[in-house]
Amino acid sequence: MNKHRPIGFFDSGLGGISILRETFARLPGEDYLYFGDSLNAPYGVRSVEEVTTLTCDAVDKLVEQGCKAIVLACNTATAAAADLLRKRYPEIPIIGTEPALEPAVQRHPGGRILVLATAMTLKEQKFLDLWEQYRHEAEIVPIPCSGLMEFVEQGILRGEELESFLMEKLMPYMKVSVDAVVLGCTHYPFLRGVIRRLVGRSPEILDSAEGVARHLHKRLLQTSLLNDRENGGTVTFQNSLDGPEILELSKKLLQYEEDAE
Ligand code: DGL
């Protein structure tokens, strides 16, 4: 395998760009090929079989295009298809994404931790195992947020409609104090500003981007696939939705600066 080949990124839509941003900042000499399946999004309300098929088809295409490693920049796709893809492509590092529960529990032992994710992520075995592992160390409160990723897909990152949607989801859980909020869907970091306003100043808000970027870096080193260029990497976006708008929005999200917290 040639270390000058691109790294493939996959998400059900544009959420994985939150992981790509962090990865590009850490590994700016790599080339990236990002495929978002916005046409078939949301994945979080589909069956496991459907998500597995869609994810495997998308990853097959990234591998056909010569990707040396794959990042499943989607918690839902990881829960459904990571194990299968690792068997299908044993020679290619396949990096998955999972809710950042481990760092949340480490930083807030005994705390109350909200986990925002898709309905599917929260139902799947990967999350149930994580929950089982940490449930004695903190109070873990899963909150399925069906309907939330659609705002990001439309480029809506603030505003009244989004705030009242989120308010309805979060307020029932805010009566007792919260120590941390885990963003267990890769779309949600783009909504961090709104989420911060609703949960107040004190809870820590954690996402998976840094953990995934670090893990990818480590795997590239271990497999001698790290590009030796220090800078000058490129990002190419592909999407199952036709039309230039979705690619424009993808580029905008890559440049997105979070609202000051
Ligand atoms: N971005 C995705 C995740 O991390 C899923 C959004 C969806 O398609 O429902 O789970």
Tab-separated table of C-alpha atoms and ligand atoms in Angstrom:
chain	number	residue	atom	x	y	z
A	1	MET	CA	0.000	0.000	0.000
A	2	ASN	CA	1.278	3.423	-1.006
A	3	LYS	CA	1.460	6.073	1.706
A	4	HIS	CA	0.795	8.866	-0.808
A	5	ARG	CA	-2.755	7.661	-1.389
A	6	PRO	CA	-5.674	9.578	0.141
A	7	ILE	CA	-7.470	8.811	3.380
A	8	GLY	CA	-11.153	8.061	2.796
A	9	PHE	CA	-13.767	9.618	5.084
A	10	PHE	CA	-17.349	8.478	5.215
A	11	ASP	CA	-20.494	9.800	6.868
A	12	SER	CA	-24.230	9.565	6.207
A	13	GLY	CA	-23.951	13.224	5.219
A	14	LEU	CA	-21.953	16.266	6.267
A	15	GLY	CA	-21.412	15.483	9.972
A	16	GLY	CA	-18.118	13.677	9.431
A	17	ILE	CA	-16.639	17.004	8.358
A	18	SER	CA	-16.385	17.764	12.101
A	19	ILE	CA	-13.917	14.858	12.339
A	20	LEU	CA	-12.197	15.774	9.069
A	21	ARG	CA	-11.539	19.347	10.330
A	22	GLU	CA	-9.694	18.068	13.377
A	23	THR	CA	-7.819	15.429	11.385
A	24	PHE	CA	-6.711	17.891	8.711
A	25	ALA	CA	-5.423	20.239	11.409
A	26	ARG	CA	-3.407	17.388	12.936
A	27	LEU	CA	-2.240	15.781	9.666
A	28	PRO	CA	-2.059	18.627	7.103
A	29	GLY	CA	0.206	16.711	4.712
A	30	GLU	CA	-2.386	14.029	3.946
A	31	ASP	CA	-4.854	14.038	1.049
A	32	TYR	CA	-8.475	13.376	1.997
A	33	LEU	CA	-11.402	12.036	0.000
A	34	TYR	CA	-14.685	12.674	1.818
A	35	PHE	CA	-17.872	10.931	0.735
A	36	GLY	CA	-21.170	12.034	2.291
A	37	ASP	CA	-24.305	10.012	1.607
A	38	SER	CA	-26.712	12.932	2.052
A	39	LEU	CA	-29.155	11.398	-0.438
A	40	ASN	CA	-29.843	8.506	1.946
A	41	ALA	CA	-29.520	10.434	5.219
A	42	PRO	CA	-30.556	10.234	7.976
A	43	TYR	CA	-29.122	6.822	8.798
A	44	GLY	CA	-30.069	6.993	12.475
A	45	VAL	CA	-33.715	6.085	11.878
A	46	ARG	CA	-33.025	3.275	9.376
A	47	SER	CA	-32.656	-0.449	10.075
A	48	VAL	CA	-29.226	-1.875	10.908
A	49	GLU	CA	-29.329	-3.900	7.673
A	50	GLU	CA	-29.945	-0.792	5.563
A	51	VAL	CA	-27.171	1.180	7.267
A	52	THR	CA	-24.779	-1.759	6.895
A	53	THR	CA	-25.467	-2.037	3.151
A	54	LEU	CA	-25.230	1.713	2.525
A	55	THR	CA	-22.008	2.002	4.541
A	56	CYS	CA	-20.352	-0.992	2.893
A	57	ASP	CA	-21.279	0.255	-0.609
A	58	ALA	CA	-19.828	3.683	0.159
A	59	VAL	CA	-16.624	2.277	1.635
A	60	ASP	CA	-16.230	-0.085	-1.355
A	61	LYS	CA	-16.246	3.001	-3.595
A	62	LEU	CA	-13.632	4.779	-1.462
A	63	VAL	CA	-11.411	1.695	-1.582
A	64	GLU	CA	-11.896	1.445	-5.376
A	65	GLN	CA	-10.651	5.031	-5.592
A	66	GLY	CA	-7.438	3.966	-3.888
A	67	CYS	CA	-7.862	5.078	-0.272
A	68	LYS	CA	-5.123	3.756	2.013
A	69	ALA	CA	-7.202	4.064	5.202
A	70	ILE	CA	-10.870	4.638	5.987
A	71	VAL	CA	-12.402	6.784	8.694
A	72	LEU	CA	-16.024	5.956	9.469
A	73	ALA	CA	-16.761	9.495	10.593
A	74	CYS	CA	-20.224	8.466	11.719
A	75	ASN	CA	-21.219	6.814	14.998
A	76	THR	CA	-24.247	5.155	13.398
A	77	ALA	CA	-22.304	3.622	10.488
A	78	THR	CA	-19.575	2.484	12.885
A	79	ALA	CA	-22.081	0.715	15.135
A	80	ALA	CA	-23.607	-1.078	12.143
A	81	ALA	CA	-20.699	-1.892	9.860
A	82	ALA	CA	-17.205	-1.395	11.351
A	83	ASP	CA	-16.670	-5.031	12.331
A	84	LEU	CA	-17.815	-6.298	8.945
A	85	LEU	CA	-15.625	-3.820	7.041
A	86	ARG	CA	-12.551	-4.744	9.088
A	87	LYS	CA	-13.078	-8.370	8.017
A	88	ARG	CA	-13.649	-7.328	4.394
A	89	TYR	CA	-10.505	-5.160	4.255
A	90	PRO	CA	-8.020	-6.611	6.771
A	91	GLU	CA	-5.095	-4.753	5.129
A	92	ILE	CA	-6.711	-1.312	5.379
A	93	PRO	CA	-6.908	0.559	8.695
A	94	ILE	CA	-10.626	1.181	9.358
A	95	ILE	CA	-11.063	3.773	12.087
A	96	GLY	CA	-14.499	4.039	13.690
A	97	THR	CA	-16.207	6.755	15.718
A	98	GLU	CA	-17.914	6.218	19.059
A	99	PRO	CA	-19.417	8.618	21.604
A	100	ALA	CA	-16.676	10.121	23.798
A	101	LEU	CA	-18.025	8.483	26.935
A	102	GLU	CA	-14.655	7.290	28.197
A	103	PRO	CA	-13.073	10.773	28.448
A	104	ALA	CA	-16.341	12.155	29.837
A	105	VAL	CA	-16.397	9.600	32.668
A	106	GLN	CA	-12.679	10.035	33.347
A	107	ARG	CA	-13.080	13.792	33.663
A	108	HIS	CA	-16.353	13.667	35.602
A	109	PRO	CA	-16.302	10.558	37.804
A	110	GLY	CA	-19.612	10.191	39.621
A	111	GLY	CA	-21.056	12.937	37.419
A	112	ARG	CA	-24.241	13.152	35.395
A	113	ILE	CA	-23.472	12.788	31.698
A	114	LEU	CA	-25.933	13.332	28.852
A	115	VAL	CA	-25.213	11.463	25.611
A	116	LEU	CA	-26.836	12.942	22.502
A	117	ALA	CA	-26.866	10.546	19.545
A	118	THR	CA	-29.070	8.944	16.931
A	119	ALA	CA	-31.690	6.420	17.990
A	120	MET	CA	-29.725	3.679	16.263
A	121	THR	CA	-26.386	4.445	17.896
A	122	LEU	CA	-28.014	4.298	21.324
A	123	LYS	CA	-29.743	0.978	20.581
A	124	GLU	CA	-26.749	-0.822	19.085
A	125	GLN	CA	-24.452	-3.223	20.946
A	126	LYS	CA	-21.386	-0.960	20.689
A	127	PHE	CA	-23.041	1.723	22.795
A	128	LEU	CA	-24.695	-0.795	25.160
A	129	ASP	CA	-21.222	-2.230	25.848
A	130	LEU	CA	-19.812	1.247	26.519
A	131	TRP	CA	-22.729	2.022	28.798
A	132	GLU	CA	-22.254	-1.246	30.693
A	133	GLN	CA	-18.551	-0.497	31.067
A	134	TYR	CA	-19.076	2.941	32.626
A	135	ARG	CA	-22.508	2.868	34.226
A	136	HIS	CA	-21.115	2.299	37.719
A	137	GLU	CA	-18.746	5.244	37.403
A	138	ALA	CA	-21.209	7.949	36.386
A	139	GLU	CA	-24.879	8.550	35.723
A	140	ILE	CA	-25.193	8.155	31.974
A	141	VAL	CA	-28.332	9.547	30.330
A	142	PRO	CA	-28.797	8.663	26.634
A	143	ILE	CA	-30.931	11.101	24.627
A	144	PRO	CA	-31.965	10.065	21.102
A	145	CYS	CA	-32.053	13.172	18.921
A	146	SER	CA	-33.854	12.065	15.751
A	147	GLY	CA	-34.443	15.067	13.523
A	148	LEU	CA	-31.419	17.059	14.689
A	149	MET	CA	-28.875	16.167	12.015
A	150	GLU	CA	-31.283	17.466	9.356
A	151	PHE	CA	-30.574	21.041	10.492
A	152	VAL	CA	-26.865	20.631	9.737
A	153	GLU	CA	-27.624	18.997	6.382
A	154	GLN	CA	-29.543	22.151	5.478
A	155	GLY	CA	-26.804	24.437	6.741
A	156	ILE	CA	-28.929	25.671	9.663
A	157	LEU	CA	-26.528	26.053	12.587
A	158	ARG	CA	-28.409	28.629	14.640
A	159	GLY	CA	-31.804	30.338	14.881
A	160	GLU	CA	-35.147	30.056	16.581
A	161	GLU	CA	-36.426	26.872	14.949
A	162	LEU	CA	-33.272	24.977	15.888
A	163	GLU	CA	-33.270	26.355	19.434
A	164	SER	CA	-36.850	25.367	20.127
A	165	PHE	CA	-36.253	21.903	18.642
A	166	LEU	CA	-33.261	21.387	20.924
A	167	MET	CA	-34.969	22.951	23.895
A	168	GLU	CA	-37.744	20.359	23.664
A	169	LYS	CA	-35.168	17.527	23.504
A	170	LEU	CA	-32.912	18.761	26.308
A	171	MET	CA	-35.064	20.595	28.819
A	172	PRO	CA	-36.591	17.479	30.458
A	173	TYR	CA	-33.042	16.423	31.383
A	174	MET	CA	-31.844	19.790	32.617
A	175	LYS	CA	-33.843	19.900	35.864
A	176	VAL	CA	-31.012	18.102	37.660
A	177	SER	CA	-27.500	19.491	37.227
A	178	VAL	CA	-25.417	18.168	34.346
A	179	ASP	CA	-21.630	17.718	34.390
A	180	ALA	CA	-20.974	16.806	30.775
A	181	VAL	CA	-22.717	16.563	27.421
A	182	VAL	CA	-21.324	14.020	24.951
A	183	LEU	CA	-22.031	14.785	21.286
A	184	GLY	CA	-22.434	11.209	20.038
A	185	CYS	CA	-23.271	12.100	16.452
A	186	THR	CA	-20.716	13.766	14.217
A	187	HIS	CA	-23.233	16.348	12.993
A	188	TYR	CA	-23.740	17.824	16.467
A	189	PRO	CA	-20.379	19.623	16.949
A	190	PHE	CA	-21.617	22.107	14.328
A	191	LEU	CA	-24.442	22.922	16.772
A	192	ARG	CA	-22.179	23.354	19.792
A	193	GLY	CA	-22.921	27.091	20.091
A	194	VAL	CA	-26.685	26.551	20.361
A	195	ILE	CA	-26.238	23.569	22.682
A	196	ARG	CA	-23.946	25.649	24.918
A	197	ARG	CA	-26.548	28.386	25.202
A	198	LEU	CA	-29.202	25.870	26.229
A	199	VAL	CA	-27.174	23.848	28.755
A	200	GLY	CA	-25.476	26.879	30.312
A	201	ARG	CA	-21.820	27.559	31.013
A	202	SER	CA	-20.848	24.770	33.337
A	203	PRO	CA	-21.274	21.350	31.655
A	204	GLU	CA	-18.311	20.264	29.582
A	205	ILE	CA	-19.274	19.494	25.979
A	206	LEU	CA	-17.234	16.674	24.446
A	207	ASP	CA	-17.101	15.255	20.939
A	208	SER	CA	-15.149	12.453	19.278
A	209	ALA	CA	-13.030	14.397	16.777
A	210	GLU	CA	-9.774	14.545	18.696
A	211	GLY	CA	-9.942	10.887	19.726
A	212	VAL	CA	-10.561	9.740	16.154
A	213	ALA	CA	-7.795	11.953	14.717
A	214	ARG	CA	-5.320	10.677	17.301
A	215	HIS	CA	-6.294	7.068	16.688
A	216	LEU	CA	-5.919	7.484	12.912
A	217	HIS	CA	-2.491	9.091	13.361
A	218	LYS	CA	-1.364	6.176	15.519
A	219	ARG	CA	-2.640	3.555	13.061
A	220	LEU	CA	-0.939	5.290	10.113
A	221	LEU	CA	2.342	5.281	12.030
A	222	GLN	CA	1.976	1.616	13.002
A	223	THR	CA	1.250	0.562	9.418
A	224	SER	CA	3.949	2.840	7.860
A	225	LEU	CA	1.197	4.597	5.910
A	226	LEU	CA	1.802	8.102	7.242
A	227	ASN	CA	2.523	10.546	4.415
A	228	ASP	CA	5.942	12.161	4.970
A	229	ARG	CA	4.765	15.508	3.574
A	230	GLU	CA	4.365	17.994	6.394
A	231	ASN	CA	1.922	20.284	4.599
A	232	GLY	CA	0.057	20.801	1.359
A	233	GLY	CA	-2.580	18.097	1.737
A	234	THR	CA	-5.861	18.393	-0.180
A	235	VAL	CA	-9.527	17.717	0.586
A	236	THR	CA	-11.887	16.440	-2.112
A	237	PHE	CA	-15.612	16.240	-1.411
A	238	GLN	CA	-18.008	13.805	-3.033
A	239	ASN	CA	-21.692	13.434	-2.217
A	240	SER	CA	-24.521	11.148	-3.326
A	241	LEU	CA	-26.746	14.239	-3.718
A	242	ASP	CA	-26.459	15.896	-7.091
A	243	GLY	CA	-25.748	19.557	-7.480
A	244	PRO	CA	-23.081	22.025	-6.419
A	245	GLU	CA	-24.913	23.280	-3.279
A	246	ILE	CA	-24.071	20.313	-1.100
A	247	LEU	CA	-20.385	20.490	-2.077
A	248	GLU	CA	-20.371	24.225	-1.331
A	249	LEU	CA	-21.883	23.585	2.090
A	250	SER	CA	-19.297	20.846	2.702
A	251	LYS	CA	-16.480	23.335	2.036
A	252	LYS	CA	-18.115	25.897	4.306
A	253	LEU	CA	-18.387	23.407	7.156
A	254	LEU	CA	-14.720	22.523	6.789
A	255	GLN	CA	-13.920	26.196	7.468
A	256	TYR	CA	-16.520	26.490	10.223
A	257	GLU	CA	-15.383	28.290	13.374
A	258	GLU	CA	-17.318	27.426	16.481
A	259	ASP	CA	-19.244	30.191	18.256
A	260	ALA	CA	-17.233	31.449	21.202
A	261	GLU	CA	-18.286	29.315	24.154
B	1	DGL	N1	-23.464	11.667	11.640
B	1	DGL	C1	-24.063	10.470	12.061
B	1	DGL	C2	-23.511	9.893	13.354
B	1	DGL	O1	-22.433	10.233	13.791
B	1	DGL	C3	-25.472	10.090	11.822
B	1	DGL	C4	-26.529	10.998	11.380
B	1	DGL	C5	-27.663	10.218	10.698
B	1	DGL	O2	-27.487	9.905	9.538
B	1	DGL	O3	-28.675	9.942	11.358
B	1	DGL	O4	-24.131	9.041	13.950
